């Protein structure tokens, strides 16, 4: 019998907060607030369902295009969430990691992120990766800059740049590629998320808006994943 196929790494594009709120005649911020509660529930669900890595896309490099008010709200909310969630992460052996450009974030958010990463760095039960001010292309640009710097310094030969070296220069160094990508609220696109890492990831899109995403929706995605046959370029049986 085939063993049950479980994803080690689940990545989620948490989309639809704005639409969720607008449909209810509420401000977009209310959708984000609800979305934050769902982030907390989803971390608990991932722990319970035995997922090893959970990557959550919370703010893209392109989300700076939104109103100043919305951007400020999202920055503040992120800081509050990390700070309030930290005791739970520590208590439950959960590691926290951030991917994205830290240098462009407000000082207080940067230090909340650093503190979260530092205080949980030895935790092993689950790794929660928060993609905040993250863009797949920006990540590749930063990786190319790092590699080019190493070449210039003489510690790396151009011929030694292989897939492993590129992967090790990305923000996600040391994190396995996602097995399953979930996108909520129906959009069939990647929106600059994990472009390198998603190479052979199974895709699952649900129409459910992020604030309505529950453990049962997570389980549905895992159930669908179990049905997939992964070939990585190999031939059909
Ligand atoms: C996802 O919800 C959260 C962020 C991108 C910050 P949206 O805010 O994109 O919600 P919609 O897509 O406008 O409904
Ligand atoms: C993707 O959602 C980014 C996050 C969920 C953080 P967007 O709402 O920004 O994506 P587009 O603009 O619909 O592609
Ligand atoms: Mg959106």
XYZ file of N, CA and C and ligand atoms in Angstrom:
740
model
N 0.842 -1.207 0.000
C 0.000 0.000 0.000
C 0.884 1.267 0.000
N 0.424 2.268 -0.735
C 1.174 3.521 -0.793
C 1.109 4.237 0.570
N 2.235 4.709 1.103
C 2.136 5.447 2.373
C 1.376 6.771 2.179
N 0.757 7.245 3.252
C 0.006 8.510 3.156
C 0.987 9.638 2.854
N 0.683 10.403 1.828
C 1.567 11.485 1.415
C 1.231 12.765 2.188
N 2.191 13.228 2.985
C 1.983 14.446 3.760
C 2.962 15.524 3.304
N 2.509 16.758 3.202
C 3.468 17.807 2.842
C 4.317 18.190 4.047
N 5.634 18.234 3.857
C 6.508 18.694 4.937
C 6.386 20.221 5.050
N 6.262 20.856 3.883
C 6.227 22.320 3.849
C 4.972 22.814 3.104
N 4.148 23.554 3.799
C 2.962 24.163 3.183
C 3.169 25.676 3.142
N 2.986 26.265 1.969
C 3.092 27.725 1.834
C 1.704 28.258 1.487
N 1.341 29.375 2.077
C -0.009 29.911 1.845
C 0.034 31.377 1.406
N -0.655 31.674 0.306
C -0.880 33.067 -0.112
C -2.213 33.458 0.517
N -2.126 34.238 1.582
C -3.324 34.563 2.378
C -4.041 35.744 1.726
N -4.868 35.459 0.764
C -5.500 36.538 -0.012
C -6.999 36.641 0.282
N -7.541 37.852 0.085
C -8.989 38.052 0.160
C -9.486 38.805 1.388
N -8.569 39.362 2.183
C -9.009 40.117 3.364
C -9.879 41.307 2.982
N -9.448 42.025 1.940
C -10.165 43.228 1.513
C -11.560 42.894 1.018
N -11.651 41.889 0.143
C -12.965 41.502 -0.398
C -13.893 41.000 0.706
N -13.329 40.264 1.642
C -14.122 39.756 2.764
C -14.789 40.929 3.499
N -14.000 41.978 3.736
C -14.503 43.138 4.474
C -15.507 43.931 3.634
N -15.159 44.191 2.376
C -16.015 45.005 1.503
C -17.402 44.366 1.360
N -17.444 43.051 1.233
C -18.731 42.345 1.113
C -19.622 42.547 2.329
N -18.988 42.832 3.444
C -19.754 43.041 4.676
C -19.943 44.521 4.987
N -19.522 45.372 4.089
C -19.643 46.818 4.311
C -18.676 47.307 5.377
N -17.592 46.559 5.592
C -16.611 46.926 6.622
C -15.357 47.507 5.968
N -14.573 48.284 6.729
C -13.311 48.783 6.163
C -12.325 47.627 5.929
N -11.414 47.786 4.951
C -10.445 46.727 4.631
C -9.639 46.307 5.867
N -9.387 47.284 6.753
C -8.602 46.983 7.953
C -9.265 45.889 8.793
N -10.585 45.873 8.775
C -11.304 44.852 9.542
C -11.028 43.454 8.962
N -10.925 43.391 7.651
C -10.563 42.132 7.000
C -9.172 41.678 7.425
N -8.251 42.643 7.506
C -6.884 42.301 7.924
C -6.848 41.832 9.387
N -7.677 42.510 10.201
C -7.747 42.129 11.624
C -8.228 40.681 11.758
N -9.296 40.372 11.009
C -9.808 38.989 11.042
C -8.770 38.028 10.497
N -8.072 38.496 9.478
C -7.039 37.666 8.849
C -5.949 37.295 9.847
N -5.657 38.235 10.741
C -4.615 37.986 11.740
C -5.048 36.872 12.707
N -6.314 36.891 13.079
C -6.841 35.821 13.941
C -6.700 34.475 13.244
N -6.958 34.482 11.934
C -6.860 33.234 11.169
C -5.399 32.766 11.067
N -4.471 33.707 11.025
C -3.047 33.326 11.030
C -2.760 32.512 12.290
N -3.234 33.034 13.407
C -3.003 32.333 14.684
C -3.609 30.935 14.671
N -4.860 30.843 14.197
C -5.538 29.531 14.148
C -4.785 28.581 13.217
N -4.266 29.131 12.115
C -3.600 28.280 11.118
C -2.272 27.741 11.646
N -1.567 28.531 12.436
C -0.326 28.044 13.056
C -0.658 26.861 13.974
N -1.733 27.018 14.740
C -2.144 25.922 15.635
C -2.549 24.688 14.845
N -3.261 24.911 13.752
C -3.702 23.790 12.911
C -2.494 23.076 12.304
N -1.509 23.840 11.850
C -0.317 23.244 11.235
C 0.416 22.361 12.237
N 0.504 22.843 13.469
C 1.159 22.092 14.538
C 0.412 20.780 14.769
N -0.887 20.900 14.831
C -1.757 19.754 15.080
C -1.728 18.742 13.923
N -1.605 19.252 12.710
C -1.668 18.375 11.531
C -0.288 17.822 11.146
N 0.713 18.168 11.913
C 2.042 17.603 11.700
C 2.813 18.179 10.517
N 2.509 19.431 10.169
C 3.253 20.103 9.102
C 4.602 20.555 9.692
N 5.665 20.456 8.929
C 6.984 20.817 9.444
C 7.342 22.290 9.243
N 6.933 22.828 8.101
C 7.197 24.236 7.760
C 5.912 24.857 7.246
N 5.605 26.025 7.748
C 4.425 26.752 7.288
C 4.873 28.146 6.875
N 4.799 28.436 5.572
C 5.196 29.771 5.112
C 3.954 30.582 4.795
N 3.879 31.781 5.361
C 2.686 32.620 5.196
C 3.058 33.924 4.496
N 2.406 34.177 3.376
C 2.671 35.402 2.602
C 1.733 36.492 3.130
N 2.317 37.462 3.820
C 1.501 38.471 4.494
C 1.610 39.856 3.866
N 2.759 40.152 3.209
C 2.939 41.478 2.594
C 3.973 41.330 1.493
N 3.561 41.671 0.273
C 4.475 41.509 -0.858
C 5.244 42.803 -1.114
N 6.319 42.684 -1.881
C 7.099 43.876 -2.254
C 6.236 44.876 -3.010
N 5.184 44.377 -3.640
C 4.290 45.246 -4.430
C 3.169 45.843 -3.586
N 2.971 45.340 -2.367
C 1.880 45.857 -1.536
C 2.136 47.281 -1.020
N 3.356 47.810 -1.219
C 3.628 49.215 -0.867
C 2.791 50.148 -1.720
N 2.256 49.636 -2.847
C 1.428 50.479 -3.730
C 0.096 50.842 -3.101
N -0.276 50.203 -2.024
C -1.562 50.483 -1.382
C -1.513 51.813 -0.638
N -2.674 52.258 -0.129
C -2.706 53.567 0.526
C -1.767 53.561 1.731
N -1.293 54.751 2.063
C -0.381 54.894 3.193
C -1.009 54.353 4.468
N -2.313 54.586 4.565
C -3.048 54.162 5.756
C -3.065 52.630 5.871
N -3.350 51.979 4.743
C -3.407 50.510 4.769
C -2.027 49.910 5.045
N -1.004 50.491 4.405
C 0.363 49.988 4.619
C 0.742 50.138 6.099
N 0.470 51.305 6.662
C 0.817 51.550 8.062
C 0.078 50.571 8.975
N -1.172 50.305 8.638
C -1.966 49.375 9.441
C -1.344 47.972 9.401
N -0.955 47.547 8.203
C -0.388 46.199 8.050
C 0.949 46.065 8.783
N 1.753 47.124 8.739
C 3.047 47.113 9.440
C 2.816 46.960 10.950
N 1.882 47.765 11.439
C 1.613 47.766 12.868
C 1.032 46.429 13.315
N 0.131 45.904 12.485
C -0.515 44.643 12.817
C 0.500 43.501 12.874
N 1.445 43.554 11.965
C 2.462 42.507 11.910
C 3.290 42.519 13.201
N 3.635 43.737 13.618
C 4.443 43.875 14.832
C 3.687 43.354 16.057
N 2.414 43.735 16.142
C 1.581 43.298 17.266
C 1.461 41.771 17.261
N 1.255 41.218 16.072
C 1.070 39.782 15.982
C 2.321 39.023 16.442
N 3.484 39.452 15.962
C 4.723 38.757 16.344
C 4.902 38.840 17.862
N 4.714 40.042 18.395
C 4.923 40.243 19.823
C 3.959 39.404 20.651
N 2.679 39.422 20.250
C 1.679 38.687 21.034
C 1.779 37.174 20.864
N 2.276 36.746 19.718
C 2.323 35.317 19.414
C 3.588 34.655 19.984
N 4.584 35.469 20.280
C 5.881 34.931 20.704
C 5.805 33.954 21.892
N 5.088 34.280 22.967
C 5.023 33.314 24.085
C 4.466 31.957 23.641
N 3.488 31.966 22.748
C 2.919 30.704 22.248
C 3.972 29.926 21.454
N 4.712 30.637 20.624
C 5.741 29.989 19.807
C 6.812 29.359 20.710
N 7.234 30.099 21.697
C 8.273 29.599 22.605
C 7.765 28.363 23.360
N 6.564 28.483 23.882
C 5.976 27.390 24.672
C 5.811 26.115 23.851
N 5.539 26.264 22.565
C 5.242 25.100 21.735
C 6.391 24.677 20.813
N 7.593 25.131 21.123
C 8.782 24.699 20.379
C 8.690 25.059 18.889
N 8.112 26.225 18.605
C 7.945 26.654 17.210
C 9.011 27.692 16.865
N 9.670 27.473 15.740
C 10.667 28.432 15.277
C 9.991 29.481 14.395
N 10.440 30.724 14.517
C 9.916 31.803 13.687
C 11.037 32.305 12.788
N 10.724 32.421 11.515
C 11.690 33.010 10.577
C 10.996 34.005 9.677
N 11.723 35.030 9.303
C 11.182 36.030 8.384
C 11.903 35.915 7.047
N 11.166 36.044 5.943
C 11.806 36.176 4.631
C 11.304 37.456 3.980
N 12.211 38.180 3.336
C 11.858 39.464 2.728
C 12.930 40.474 3.056
N 12.746 41.703 2.537
C 13.751 42.750 2.809
C 13.462 43.419 4.145
N 14.259 43.078 5.142
C 14.069 43.661 6.478
C 14.398 45.151 6.479
N 15.458 45.507 5.711
C 15.983 46.880 5.800
C 14.949 47.947 5.433
N 13.919 47.595 4.694
C 12.913 48.591 4.288
C 11.764 48.730 5.304
N 11.816 47.940 6.372
C 10.710 47.943 7.341
C 10.945 48.946 8.468
N 9.863 49.412 9.133
C 10.040 50.321 10.271
C 10.901 49.667 11.358
N 11.673 50.520 12.055
C 12.609 50.031 13.092
C 11.943 49.100 14.100
N 10.757 49.497 14.591
C 10.124 48.715 15.659
C 9.704 47.333 15.148
N 9.282 47.268 13.899
C 8.906 45.970 13.319
C 10.156 45.109 13.130
N 11.212 45.756 12.636
C 12.479 45.042 12.448
C 12.942 44.417 13.764
N 12.851 45.190 14.856
C 13.356 44.603 16.102
C 12.421 43.517 16.626
N 11.118 43.646 16.385
C 10.198 42.561 16.798
C 10.537 41.275 16.033
N 10.842 41.424 14.753
C 11.195 40.263 13.924
C 12.487 39.632 14.439
N 13.495 40.470 14.662
C 14.799 39.957 15.130
C 14.657 39.232 16.458
N 13.856 39.821 17.341
C 13.641 39.227 18.663
C 12.956 37.867 18.514
N 11.924 37.823 17.674
C 11.196 36.564 17.435
C 12.114 35.488 16.865
N 12.947 35.896 15.917
C 13.849 34.917 15.280
C 14.883 34.421 16.298
N 15.374 35.364 17.075
C 16.426 35.028 18.022
C 15.931 34.105 19.138
N 14.779 34.437 19.699
C 14.285 33.659 20.844
C 13.739 32.289 20.477
N 13.560 32.031 19.182
C 12.981 30.739 18.785
C 13.940 29.926 17.915
N 15.174 30.394 17.804
C 16.059 29.782 16.792
C 16.392 28.309 17.010
N 16.246 27.827 18.240
C 16.549 26.404 18.484
C 15.304 25.531 18.500
N 14.138 26.114 18.205
C 12.887 25.347 18.279
C 12.708 24.451 17.061
N 12.056 23.304 17.267
C 12.038 22.278 16.232
C 10.672 21.685 15.866
N 9.625 21.942 16.640
C 8.347 21.248 16.382
C 7.729 21.683 15.052
N 7.890 22.941 14.722
C 7.325 23.528 13.500
C 8.128 24.782 13.210
N 8.276 25.102 11.932
C 8.943 26.364 11.577
C 7.921 27.243 10.852
N 7.615 28.385 11.426
C 6.696 29.329 10.787
C 7.533 30.387 10.075
N 7.358 30.470 8.772
C 8.136 31.412 7.971
C 7.188 32.527 7.518
N 7.470 33.745 7.947
C 6.606 34.852 7.580
C 7.225 35.621 6.416
N 6.517 35.625 5.287
C 6.980 36.384 4.120
C 6.366 37.777 4.218
N 7.180 38.741 4.592
C 6.685 40.104 4.822
C 7.653 41.085 4.172
N 7.141 41.900 3.288
C 7.972 42.687 2.363
C 8.805 41.723 1.541
N 8.140 40.678 1.086
C 8.783 39.629 0.298
C 8.385 39.729 -1.170
N 9.361 39.511 -2.043
C 9.096 39.384 -3.469
C 10.068 38.356 -4.025
N 9.572 37.455 -4.849
C 10.429 36.412 -5.414
C 11.535 36.985 -6.285
N 11.203 37.979 -7.087
C 12.226 38.590 -7.947
C 13.258 39.353 -7.121
N 12.776 40.100 -6.113
C 13.701 40.859 -5.256
C 14.654 39.893 -4.547
N 14.107 38.733 -4.144
C 14.931 37.720 -3.476
C 16.044 37.233 -4.421
N 15.676 37.034 -5.687
C 16.683 36.576 -6.648
C 17.733 37.659 -6.890
N 17.279 38.909 -6.980
C 18.226 40.023 -7.158
C 19.207 40.055 -5.982
N 18.678 39.935 -4.771
C 19.551 39.954 -3.587
C 20.524 38.778 -3.607
N 20.060 37.622 -4.074
C 20.934 36.438 -4.144
C 22.048 36.655 -5.167
N 21.675 37.218 -6.317
C 22.684 37.477 -7.360
C 23.730 38.473 -6.832
N 23.259 39.483 -6.118
C 24.209 40.456 -5.545
C 25.180 39.784 -4.588
N 24.663 38.898 -3.750
C 25.527 38.191 -2.788
C 26.551 37.336 -3.508
N 26.085 36.594 -4.497
C 26.994 35.710 -5.232
C 28.047 36.532 -5.983
N 27.592 37.624 -6.598
C 28.528 38.480 -7.334
C 29.569 39.060 -6.373
N 29.146 39.415 -5.180
C 30.063 39.936 -4.156
C 31.114 38.889 -3.801
N 30.674 37.635 -3.640
C 31.614 36.555 -3.304
C 32.616 36.333 -4.434
N 32.133 36.442 -5.674
C 33.031 36.271 -6.820
C 34.067 37.389 -6.817
N 33.594 38.616 -6.584
C 34.487 39.776 -6.576
C 35.565 39.647 -5.500
N 35.152 39.119 -4.343
C 36.112 38.953 -3.241
C 37.066 37.796 -3.472
N 36.777 37.007 -4.488
C 37.667 35.887 -4.805
C 37.364 34.609 -4.041
N 36.238 34.583 -3.302
C 35.955 33.346 -2.545
C 34.964 32.435 -3.275
N 34.580 32.793 -4.480
C 33.671 31.936 -5.256
C 34.025 32.056 -6.743
N 34.164 30.901 -7.394
C 34.440 30.907 -8.839
C 33.109 30.830 -9.586
N 32.941 31.596 -10.684
C 31.668 31.569 -11.424
C 31.204 30.145 -11.751
N 32.136 29.269 -12.069
C 31.757 27.882 -12.407
C 31.216 27.107 -11.213
N 31.474 27.592 -10.021
C 30.962 26.905 -8.827
C 29.541 27.335 -8.484
N 29.001 28.294 -9.230
C 27.614 28.712 -8.973
C 26.692 27.675 -9.603
N 26.116 26.841 -8.736
C 25.174 25.825 -9.203
C 23.836 26.038 -8.478
N 22.882 25.129 -8.694
C 21.566 25.284 -8.061
C 21.674 25.361 -6.544
N 22.584 24.544 -5.997
C 22.750 24.513 -4.543
C 23.243 25.866 -4.026
N 24.182 26.457 -4.765
C 24.742 27.752 -4.344
C 23.687 28.854 -4.431
N 22.868 28.797 -5.486
C 21.806 29.808 -5.615
C 20.810 29.641 -4.465
N 20.366 28.396 -4.249
C 19.375 28.140 -3.184
C 19.902 28.614 -1.828
N 21.202 28.416 -1.608
C 21.801 28.798 -0.322
C 21.939 30.313 -0.176
N 21.765 31.053 -1.271
C 21.870 32.514 -1.209
C 20.495 33.178 -1.114
N 19.456 32.389 -1.195
C 18.098 32.948 -1.092
C 17.734 33.164 0.380
N 16.666 33.929 0.627
C 16.238 34.159 2.018
C 15.873 32.831 2.671
N 15.452 31.886 1.838
C 14.944 30.598 2.343
C 16.042 29.557 2.563
N 17.297 29.974 2.576
C 18.412 29.028 2.761
C 18.112 28.093 3.939
N 18.245 26.806 3.697
C 18.043 25.833 4.772
C 16.603 25.358 4.921
N 15.685 25.996 4.213
C 14.264 25.603 4.282
C 13.954 24.754 3.041
N 13.367 23.568 3.210
C 13.060 22.770 2.013
C 12.013 23.462 1.142
N 12.011 23.160 -0.158
C 11.011 23.767 -1.047
C 9.605 23.359 -0.609
N 8.621 24.231 -0.822
C 7.249 23.858 -0.422
C 6.755 22.648 -1.226
N 6.022 21.774 -0.553
C 5.392 20.644 -1.237
C 4.023 21.064 -1.742
N 3.386 21.929 -0.979
C 2.024 22.352 -1.313
C 1.905 23.866 -1.180
N 1.330 24.498 -2.208
C 1.032 25.931 -2.142
C -0.480 26.114 -2.158
N -0.978 26.803 -1.146
C -2.410 27.095 -1.057
C -2.599 28.577 -1.331
N -3.561 28.927 -2.186
C -3.931 30.334 -2.334
C -5.421 30.456 -2.050
N -5.765 31.381 -1.157
C -7.183 31.601 -0.866
C -7.747 32.681 -1.785
N -9.082 32.694 -1.864
C -9.888 33.686 -2.575
C -9.806 33.611 -4.105
N -9.370 32.470 -4.615
C -9.635 32.138 -6.011
C -8.701 32.607 -7.110
N -7.796 33.522 -6.803
C -6.917 34.052 -7.862
C -5.928 32.976 -8.312
N -5.812 32.786 -9.641
C -4.925 31.735 -10.167
C -3.579 32.331 -10.570
N -2.873 32.915 -9.628
C -1.543 33.450 -9.952
C -0.637 33.407 -8.722
N 0.657 33.622 -8.984
C 1.649 33.491 -7.906
C 1.960 34.808 -7.204
N 1.667 35.937 -7.866
C 1.921 37.253 -7.274
C 3.317 37.367 -6.629
N 4.336 36.922 -7.393
C 5.734 37.132 -6.966
C 6.115 36.352 -5.699
N 5.480 35.214 -5.492
C 5.736 34.415 -4.288
C 6.676 33.246 -4.600
N 7.763 33.136 -3.896
C 8.660 31.980 -3.934
C 8.933 31.417 -5.338
N 9.261 32.301 -6.265
C 9.370 31.884 -7.667
C 10.381 30.754 -7.908
N 11.476 30.793 -7.215
C 12.493 29.744 -7.378
C 12.030 28.441 -6.696
N 11.544 28.584 -5.468
C 11.257 27.441 -4.611
C 10.040 26.643 -5.062
N 9.153 27.278 -5.820
C 7.869 26.678 -6.150
C 7.946 25.723 -7.356
N 9.148 25.588 -7.893
C 9.432 24.832 -9.107
C 8.604 23.551 -9.288
N 8.542 22.702 -8.260
C 7.776 21.453 -8.368
C 6.702 21.326 -7.288
N 6.247 22.459 -6.788
C 5.235 22.468 -5.733
C 3.845 22.168 -6.313
N 3.042 21.438 -5.551
C 1.649 21.191 -5.962
C 0.810 22.418 -5.611
N -0.052 22.821 -6.540
C -0.836 24.042 -6.324
C -2.284 23.713 -5.934
N -2.811 24.478 -5.004
C -4.193 24.288 -4.564
C -4.810 25.670 -4.345
N -5.848 25.963 -5.111
C -6.512 27.266 -4.965
C -7.937 27.047 -4.461
N -8.284 27.767 -3.398
C -9.653 27.687 -2.888
C -10.317 29.060 -3.022
N -11.638 29.054 -3.209
C -12.353 30.332 -3.334
C -12.564 31.008 -1.981
N -12.399 30.239 -0.918
C -12.604 30.767 0.447
C -11.699 31.987 0.679
N -12.289 33.081 1.198
C -11.478 34.261 1.540
C -10.648 33.945 2.792
N -9.461 34.535 2.895
C -8.584 34.204 4.005
C -9.275 34.324 5.386
N -10.046 35.389 5.660
C -10.655 35.462 6.995
C -11.645 34.317 7.283
N -12.091 33.617 6.248
C -13.006 32.489 6.443
C -12.282 31.142 6.443
N -10.972 31.137 6.272
C -10.198 29.889 6.167
C -10.104 29.229 7.552
N -10.581 27.987 7.616
C -10.587 27.265 8.889
C -9.763 25.990 8.789
N -9.631 25.302 9.934
C -8.861 24.060 9.947
C -9.420 23.050 8.934
N -10.728 23.026 8.788
C -11.324 22.077 7.828
C -10.902 22.400 6.379
N -10.684 23.667 6.091
C -10.206 24.044 4.748
C -8.752 23.603 4.558
N -7.982 23.722 5.619
C -6.590 23.267 5.619
C -6.575 21.753 5.366
N -7.430 21.053 6.092
C -7.495 19.584 5.949
C -7.920 19.184 4.538
N -8.808 19.964 3.964
C -9.246 19.709 2.585
C -8.066 19.817 1.606
N -7.254 20.811 1.825
C -6.074 20.996 0.963
C -5.105 19.816 1.115
N -4.932 19.351 2.355
C -4.031 18.214 2.601
C -4.593 16.939 1.977
N -5.910 16.822 2.008
C -6.574 15.646 1.421
C -6.368 15.632 -0.094
N -6.502 16.799 -0.688
C -6.275 16.934 -2.136
C -4.813 16.606 -2.473
N -3.917 17.087 -1.625
C -2.482 16.832 -1.838
C -2.184 15.328 -1.860
N -2.883 14.590 -0.989
C -2.647 13.135 -0.911
C -2.950 12.428 -2.229
N -3.848 13.032 -3.005
C -4.257 12.428 -4.284
C -3.276 12.709 -5.423
N -2.386 13.648 -5.208
C -1.498 14.058 -6.300
C -0.357 13.055 -6.493
N 0.023 12.871 -7.737
C 1.206 12.056 -8.030
C 2.319 13.005 -8.437
N 3.392 12.976 -7.689
C 4.502 13.881 -7.979
C 5.538 13.131 -8.796
N 5.895 13.716 -9.897
C 6.832 13.013 -10.783
C 8.171 13.723 -10.944
N 8.195 14.995 -10.669
C 9.437 15.774 -10.801
C 10.109 15.555 -12.157
N 9.299 15.428 -13.161
C 9.857 15.256 -14.506
C 10.003 13.817 -14.950
N 9.756 12.883 -14.057
C 9.873 11.464 -14.419
C 8.705 11.016 -15.286
N 8.783 9.794 -15.778
C 7.732 9.285 -16.661
C 6.518 8.809 -15.861
N 5.345 8.822 -16.487
C 4.141 8.248 -15.862
C 4.360 6.756 -15.672
N 3.710 6.195 -14.630
C 3.855 4.739 -14.397
C 3.313 3.965 -15.590
C -4.464 39.757 1.515
O -5.694 40.322 1.323
C -3.606 40.540 2.470
C -2.547 41.324 1.848
C -2.178 41.290 0.608
C -1.836 42.247 2.701
P -5.926 41.538 0.311
O -5.776 42.788 1.111
O -5.104 41.401 -0.882
O -7.457 41.318 -0.040
P -8.143 41.490 -1.456
O -7.375 40.646 -2.419
O -8.077 42.949 -1.781
O -9.527 40.984 -1.250
C -0.575 38.533 -2.763
O -1.807 39.131 -2.731
C 0.242 39.014 -1.619
C -0.204 38.572 -0.292
C -1.193 37.772 -0.027
C 0.559 39.088 0.780
P -2.142 40.447 -3.569
O -3.546 40.779 -3.247
O -1.133 41.483 -3.311
O -1.970 39.917 -5.049
P -2.551 40.473 -6.422
O -2.262 41.939 -6.457
O -4.018 40.181 -6.436
O -1.821 39.683 -7.459
Mg -5.388 40.488 -2.712
